[in-house]
PDB file of C-alpha atoms in Angstrom:
ATOM      1  CA  MET A   1     -86.780   9.105 -90.197  1.00 38.00           C
ATOM      2  CA  ALA A   2     -84.751  11.147 -87.824  1.00 46.00           C
ATOM      3  CA  GLU A   3     -81.414   9.744 -86.899  1.00 54.00           C
ATOM      4  CA  TYR A   4     -81.996   8.563 -83.151  1.00 59.00           C
ATOM      5  CA  GLN A   5     -78.545  10.256 -81.007  1.00 66.00           C
ATOM      6  CA  ASN A   6     -77.458   8.405 -78.473  1.00 74.00           C
ATOM      7  CA  ILE A   7     -78.004   4.779 -78.971  1.00 79.00           C
ATOM      8  CA  PHE A   8     -77.603   2.868 -76.116  1.00 78.00           C
ATOM      9  CA  PRO A   9     -75.833  -1.126 -76.644  1.00 82.00           C
ATOM     10  CA  GLY A  10     -77.457  -3.731 -74.824  1.00 79.00           C
ATOM     11  CA  ARG A  11     -75.684  -7.288 -74.903  1.00 79.00           C
ATOM     12  CA  HIS A  12     -78.191  -8.342 -77.423  1.00 82.00           C
ATOM     13  CA  CYS A  13     -79.865  -5.056 -78.596  1.00 84.00           C
ATOM     14  CA  ALA A  14     -79.717  -1.577 -78.794  1.00 85.00           C
ATOM     15  CA  PHE A  15     -81.959   0.949 -77.228  1.00 83.00           C
ATOM     16  CA  VAL A  16     -83.564   4.480 -77.011  1.00 84.00           C
ATOM     17  CA  LEU A  17     -86.255   4.118 -74.092  1.00 88.00           C
ATOM     18  CA  HIS A  18     -87.468   7.476 -73.050  1.00 89.00           C
ATOM     19  CA  ALA A  19     -90.612   8.065 -70.350  1.00 92.00           C
ATOM     20  CA  HIS A  20     -92.108  11.539 -69.761  1.00 91.00           C
ATOM     21  CA  LEU A  21     -93.360  10.236 -66.088  1.00 93.00           C
ATOM     22  CA  VAL A  22     -95.648  12.798 -64.030  1.00 93.00           C
ATOM     23  CA  PHE A  23     -95.831  12.286 -59.827  1.00 95.00           C
ATOM     24  CA  VAL A  24     -98.551  14.128 -58.181  1.00 93.00           C
ATOM     25  CA  THR A  25     -98.885  14.637 -54.496  1.00 90.00           C
ATOM     26  CA  LYS A  26    -101.313  13.193 -52.370  1.00 87.00           C
ATOM     27  CA  TYR A  27    -105.225  14.923 -52.635  1.00 85.00           C
ATOM     28  CA  ARG A  28    -103.153  17.563 -54.770  1.00 86.00           C
ATOM     29  CA  HIS A  29    -101.461  19.095 -51.750  1.00 84.00           C
ATOM     30  CA  THR A  30     -98.984  22.123 -52.002  1.00 88.00           C
ATOM     31  CA  VAL A  31     -95.981  20.647 -50.658  1.00 88.00           C
ATOM     32  CA  PHE A  32     -92.519  21.705 -52.940  1.00 90.00           C
ATOM     33  CA  THR A  33     -90.721  24.373 -52.293  1.00 92.00           C
ATOM     34  CA  ASP A  34     -87.696  25.342 -54.847  1.00 93.00           C
ATOM     35  CA  VAL A  35     -85.327  23.712 -51.646  1.00 95.00           C
ATOM     36  CA  HIS A  36     -87.418  20.293 -51.928  1.00 95.00           C
ATOM     37  CA  LEU A  37     -87.541  20.349 -55.202  1.00 94.00           C
ATOM     38  CA  LYS A  38     -83.020  20.612 -55.475  1.00 96.00           C
ATOM     39  CA  ARG A  39     -82.708  17.616 -52.965  1.00 97.00           C
ATOM     40  CA  MET A  40     -85.712  15.918 -54.595  1.00 96.00           C
ATOM     41  CA  GLU A  41     -83.562  16.059 -58.063  1.00 95.00           C
ATOM     42  CA  GLU A  42     -80.847  14.946 -56.253  1.00 97.00           C
ATOM     43  CA  ILE A  43     -82.722  11.716 -54.711  1.00 98.00           C
ATOM     44  CA  MET A  44     -84.092  10.800 -58.290  1.00 97.00           C
ATOM     45  CA  ARG A  45     -80.682  10.905 -59.823  1.00 97.00           C
ATOM     46  CA  ALA A  46     -79.325   8.777 -57.695  1.00 97.00           C
ATOM     47  CA  MET A  47     -82.073   6.309 -57.945  1.00 97.00           C
ATOM     48  CA  CYS A  48     -81.901   6.031 -61.481  1.00 97.00           C
ATOM     49  CA  ALA A  49     -78.343   5.852 -61.375  1.00 97.00           C
ATOM     50  CA  ASP A  50     -78.949   2.570 -59.087  1.00 96.00           C
ATOM     51  CA  PHE A  51     -81.427   1.413 -61.956  1.00 96.00           C
ATOM     52  CA  GLU A  52     -78.508   1.886 -64.616  1.00 93.00           C
ATOM     53  CA  CYS A  53     -81.231   4.865 -66.407  1.00 94.00           C
ATOM     54  CA  GLU A  54     -80.759   7.924 -66.536  1.00 93.00           C
ATOM     55  CA  LEU A  55     -82.683  11.393 -65.183  1.00 93.00           C
ATOM     56  CA  ILE A  56     -82.426  13.359 -68.022  1.00 91.00           C
ATOM     57  CA  GLU A  57     -84.623  16.285 -67.530  1.00 92.00           C
ATOM     58  CA  PHE A  58     -85.972  16.985 -64.186  1.00 93.00           C
ATOM     59  CA  ASN A  59     -88.465  19.837 -63.397  1.00 92.00           C
ATOM     60  CA  GLY A  60     -91.925  20.957 -60.712  1.00 90.00           C
ATOM     61  CA  GLU A  61     -94.150  23.170 -59.239  1.00 90.00           C
ATOM     62  CA  ASN A  62     -95.309  22.931 -55.899  1.00 89.00           C
ATOM     63  CA  LYS A  63     -97.779  20.118 -56.244  1.00 91.00           C
ATOM     64  CA  HIS A  64     -96.438  17.952 -58.753  1.00 92.00           C
ATOM     65  CA  VAL A  65     -93.000  16.268 -60.784  1.00 93.00           C
ATOM     66  CA  HIS A  66     -91.712  16.090 -64.528  1.00 93.00           C
ATOM     67  CA  LEU A  67     -89.386  13.400 -64.994  1.00 93.00           C
ATOM     68  CA  LEU A  68     -87.659  12.341 -69.015  1.00 92.00           C
ATOM     69  CA  VAL A  69     -85.941   9.567 -67.706  1.00 93.00           C
ATOM     70  CA  ASN A  70     -83.991   7.321 -70.407  1.00 91.00           C
ATOM     71  CA  PHE A  71     -83.903   3.354 -68.980  1.00 93.00           C
ATOM     72  CA  PRO A  72     -82.621   0.475 -71.063  1.00 92.00           C
ATOM     73  CA  PRO A  73     -85.181  -2.586 -71.493  1.00 92.00           C
ATOM     74  CA  LYS A  74     -84.655  -4.833 -67.915  1.00 92.00           C
ATOM     75  CA  ILE A  75     -85.897  -2.720 -65.918  1.00 94.00           C
ATOM     76  CA  ALA A  76     -89.488  -2.413 -65.468  1.00 96.00           C
ATOM     77  CA  LEU A  77     -90.953   0.893 -65.761  1.00 96.00           C
ATOM     78  CA  SER A  78     -93.495   0.650 -62.951  1.00 96.00           C
ATOM     79  CA  LYS A  79     -90.575  -1.114 -60.576  1.00 97.00           C
ATOM     80  CA  LEU A  80     -88.894   2.089 -61.391  1.00 97.00           C
ATOM     81  CA  VAL A  81     -91.426   4.346 -60.132  1.00 97.00           C
ATOM     82  CA  ASN A  82     -92.344   2.503 -57.639  1.00 97.00           C
ATOM     83  CA  SER A  83     -88.914   3.162 -56.473  1.00 97.00           C
ATOM     84  CA  LEU A  84     -88.657   6.370 -56.947  1.00 97.00           C
ATOM     85  CA  LYS A  85     -92.157   7.409 -55.263  1.00 97.00           C
ATOM     86  CA  SER A  86     -90.580   5.617 -52.193  1.00 95.00           C
ATOM     87  CA  VAL A  87     -87.823   6.146 -51.682  1.00 96.00           C
ATOM     88  CA  SER A  88     -87.646   9.834 -52.660  1.00 96.00           C
ATOM     89  CA  SER A  89     -90.998  10.022 -49.906  1.00 93.00           C
ATOM     90  CA  ARG A  90     -88.837   8.582 -47.359  1.00 92.00           C
ATOM     91  CA  ARG A  91     -85.814  10.199 -47.683  1.00 95.00           C
ATOM     92  CA  LEU A  92     -87.699  13.423 -47.895  1.00 93.00           C
ATOM     93  CA  ARG A  93     -89.623  13.178 -44.549  1.00 88.00           C
ATOM     94  CA  GLN A  94     -86.274  12.382 -42.793  1.00 91.00           C
ATOM     95  CA  GLU A  95     -84.807  15.138 -43.697  1.00 93.00           C
ATOM     96  CA  TYR A  96     -87.543  17.557 -43.719  1.00 91.00           C
ATOM     97  CA  PRO A  97     -89.717  16.475 -41.347  1.00 86.00           C
ATOM     98  CA  GLU A  98     -92.159  20.131 -41.593  1.00 83.00           C
ATOM     99  CA  LEU A  99     -93.477  17.852 -44.601  1.00 82.00           C
ATOM    100  CA  VAL A 100     -95.042  15.616 -42.469  1.00 76.00           C
ATOM    101  CA  ARG A 101     -97.917  18.183 -41.595  1.00 73.00           C
ATOM    102  CA  GLN A 102     -97.915  19.302 -44.889  1.00 67.00           C
ATOM    103  CA  TYR A 103    -100.147  15.928 -45.637  1.00 62.00           C
ATOM    104  CA  ARG A 104    -101.005  14.427 -42.080  1.00 59.00           C
ATOM    105  CA  ARG A 105    -104.265  13.786 -43.527  1.00 63.00           C
ATOM    106  CA  ALA A 106    -103.184  11.376 -46.120  1.00 60.00           C
ATOM    107  CA  GLN A 107    -100.091   9.847 -44.366  1.00 72.00           C
ATOM    108  CA  ARG A 108     -98.007   9.941 -47.796  1.00 84.00           C
ATOM    109  CA  LEU A 109     -96.479  12.141 -49.750  1.00 89.00           C
ATOM    110  CA  TRP A 110     -96.936  11.235 -53.410  1.00 93.00           C
ATOM    111  CA  SER A 111    -100.716   9.826 -54.999  1.00 92.00           C
ATOM    112  CA  GLY A 112    -100.799   6.248 -55.787  1.00 92.00           C
ATOM    113  CA  SER A 113    -101.073   6.956 -59.656  1.00 94.00           C
ATOM    114  CA  TYR A 114     -98.631   8.363 -61.744  1.00 95.00           C
ATOM    115  CA  PHE A 115     -97.936   9.194 -65.808  1.00 93.00           C
ATOM    116  CA  ALA A 116     -96.193   7.739 -67.793  1.00 94.00           C
ATOM    117  CA  GLY A 117     -96.129   8.759 -71.696  1.00 89.00           C
ATOM    118  CA  SER A 118     -93.120   6.784 -74.088  1.00 88.00           C
ATOM    119  CA  VAL A 119     -91.419   9.274 -76.268  1.00 80.00           C
ATOM    120  CA  GLY A 120     -89.366   8.704 -78.843  1.00 73.00           C
ATOM    121  CA  GLY A 121     -87.852  10.301 -81.604  1.00 67.00           C
ATOM    122  CA  ALA A 122     -90.274  11.025 -84.365  1.00 67.00           C
ATOM    123  CA  PRO A 123     -94.360  11.415 -84.104  1.00 71.00           C
ATOM    124  CA  LEU A 124     -96.733   8.091 -85.071  1.00 66.00           C
ATOM    125  CA  SER A 125     -97.658   9.603 -88.312  1.00 74.00           C
ATOM    126  CA  ILE A 126     -93.479   9.501 -89.433  1.00 72.00           C
ATOM    127  CA  ILE A 127     -92.870   6.299 -88.585  1.00 65.00           C
ATOM    128  CA  ARG A 128     -95.870   4.382 -89.916  1.00 68.00           C
ATOM    129  CA  GLN A 129     -95.484   6.650 -92.827  1.00 71.00           C
ATOM    130  CA  TYR A 130     -91.035   5.351 -92.971  1.00 64.00           C
ATOM    131  CA  ILE A 131     -92.705   2.012 -92.540  1.00 59.00           C
ATOM    132  CA  GLU A 132     -95.195   2.186 -95.240  1.00 67.00           C
ATOM    133  CA  GLN A 133     -92.688   2.901 -96.988  1.00 68.00           C
ATOM    134  CA  GLN A 134     -90.078   0.160 -97.076  1.00 62.00           C
ATOM    135  CA  ASN A 135     -88.912  -2.312-100.042  1.00 56.00           C
ATOM    136  CA  VAL A 136     -88.972  -5.667 -97.966  1.00 52.00           C
ATOM    137  CA  HIS A 137     -91.931  -6.667 -99.140  1.00 48.00           C
ATOM    138  CA  SER A 138     -92.019  -5.007-102.636  1.00 50.00           C
ATOM    139  CA  SER A 139     -91.637  -8.149-104.879  1.00 52.00           C
ATOM    140  CA  PRO A 140     -95.112  -9.931-105.914  1.00 58.00           C
ATOM    141  CA  GLN A 141     -93.791 -13.375-105.162  1.00 52.00           C
ATOM    142  CA  VAL A 142     -94.164 -11.996-101.438  1.00 49.00           C
ATOM    143  CA  ARG A 143     -96.605 -10.328-101.064  1.00 51.00           C
ATOM    144  CA  ALA A 144     -98.388 -13.439-101.943  1.00 53.00           C
ATOM    145  CA  LEU A 145     -96.888 -15.382 -99.965  1.00 48.00           C
ATOM    146  CA  LEU A 146     -97.880 -12.757 -96.841  1.00 47.00           C
ATOM    147  CA  ARG A 147    -101.535 -13.034 -98.259  1.00 51.00           C
ATOM    148  CA  ILE A 148    -101.598 -16.887 -98.370  1.00 50.00           C
ATOM    149  CA  THR A 149    -100.095 -17.270 -95.182  1.00 46.00           C
ATOM    150  CA  SER A 150    -102.049 -14.580 -93.352  1.00 45.00           C
ATOM    151  CA  PRO A 151    -104.855 -16.182 -91.027  1.00 50.00           C
ATOM    152  CA  PRO A 152    -108.301 -16.370 -92.618  1.00 53.00           C
ATOM    153  CA  GLY A 153    -110.494 -12.988 -91.166  1.00 51.00           C
ATOM    154  CA  SER A 154    -106.903 -10.704 -89.807  1.00 47.00           C
ATOM    155  CA  ARG A 155    -105.965  -7.377 -91.204  1.00 49.00           C
ATOM    156  CA  THR A 156    -103.454  -7.533 -93.363  1.00 46.00           C
ATOM    157  CA  LEU A 157    -100.391  -4.693 -93.341  1.00 46.00           C
ATOM    158  CA  LEU A 158    -100.157  -5.102 -97.255  1.00 44.00           C
ATOM    159  CA  ARG A 159    -101.718  -2.734 -99.790  1.00 45.00           C
ATOM    160  CA  LYS A 160    -103.673  -4.130-102.900  1.00 44.00           C
ATOM    161  CA  ALA A 161    -101.107  -3.642-105.436  1.00 39.00           C
TER     162      ALA A 161
END
């Protein structure tokens, strides 16, 4: 398995958690220019810093934005998303009043939904293969014990020897 870069220490854990977030404007209205996107990146970087997160990458177009966020396990991703969307909407409306007419029908900047995908260092197939190749349960005694203690009808992860 590939070595992880930048593992962050916590009080009782070490973590590398990344999420790919996509926010879409309400009704997919064409709203943003390069000036808006640049200011939105600054706002979202500051919000991530307040949440002890790191905005690694930001990019967008006139109807949506993409974020790559590194976040600690104590942060609920839904709360981070809620704050990012609400604060960016409020601040952009205050600083750029012309945006209000772009979404006057919706009375809001962002769609109520969003995309959040977990991002890791390796594809799932590689991680599955790595886990399968571990020698923790390789002895016949441990395999037999796991089969005995597994509840009836449950699938065991052990292959037949």
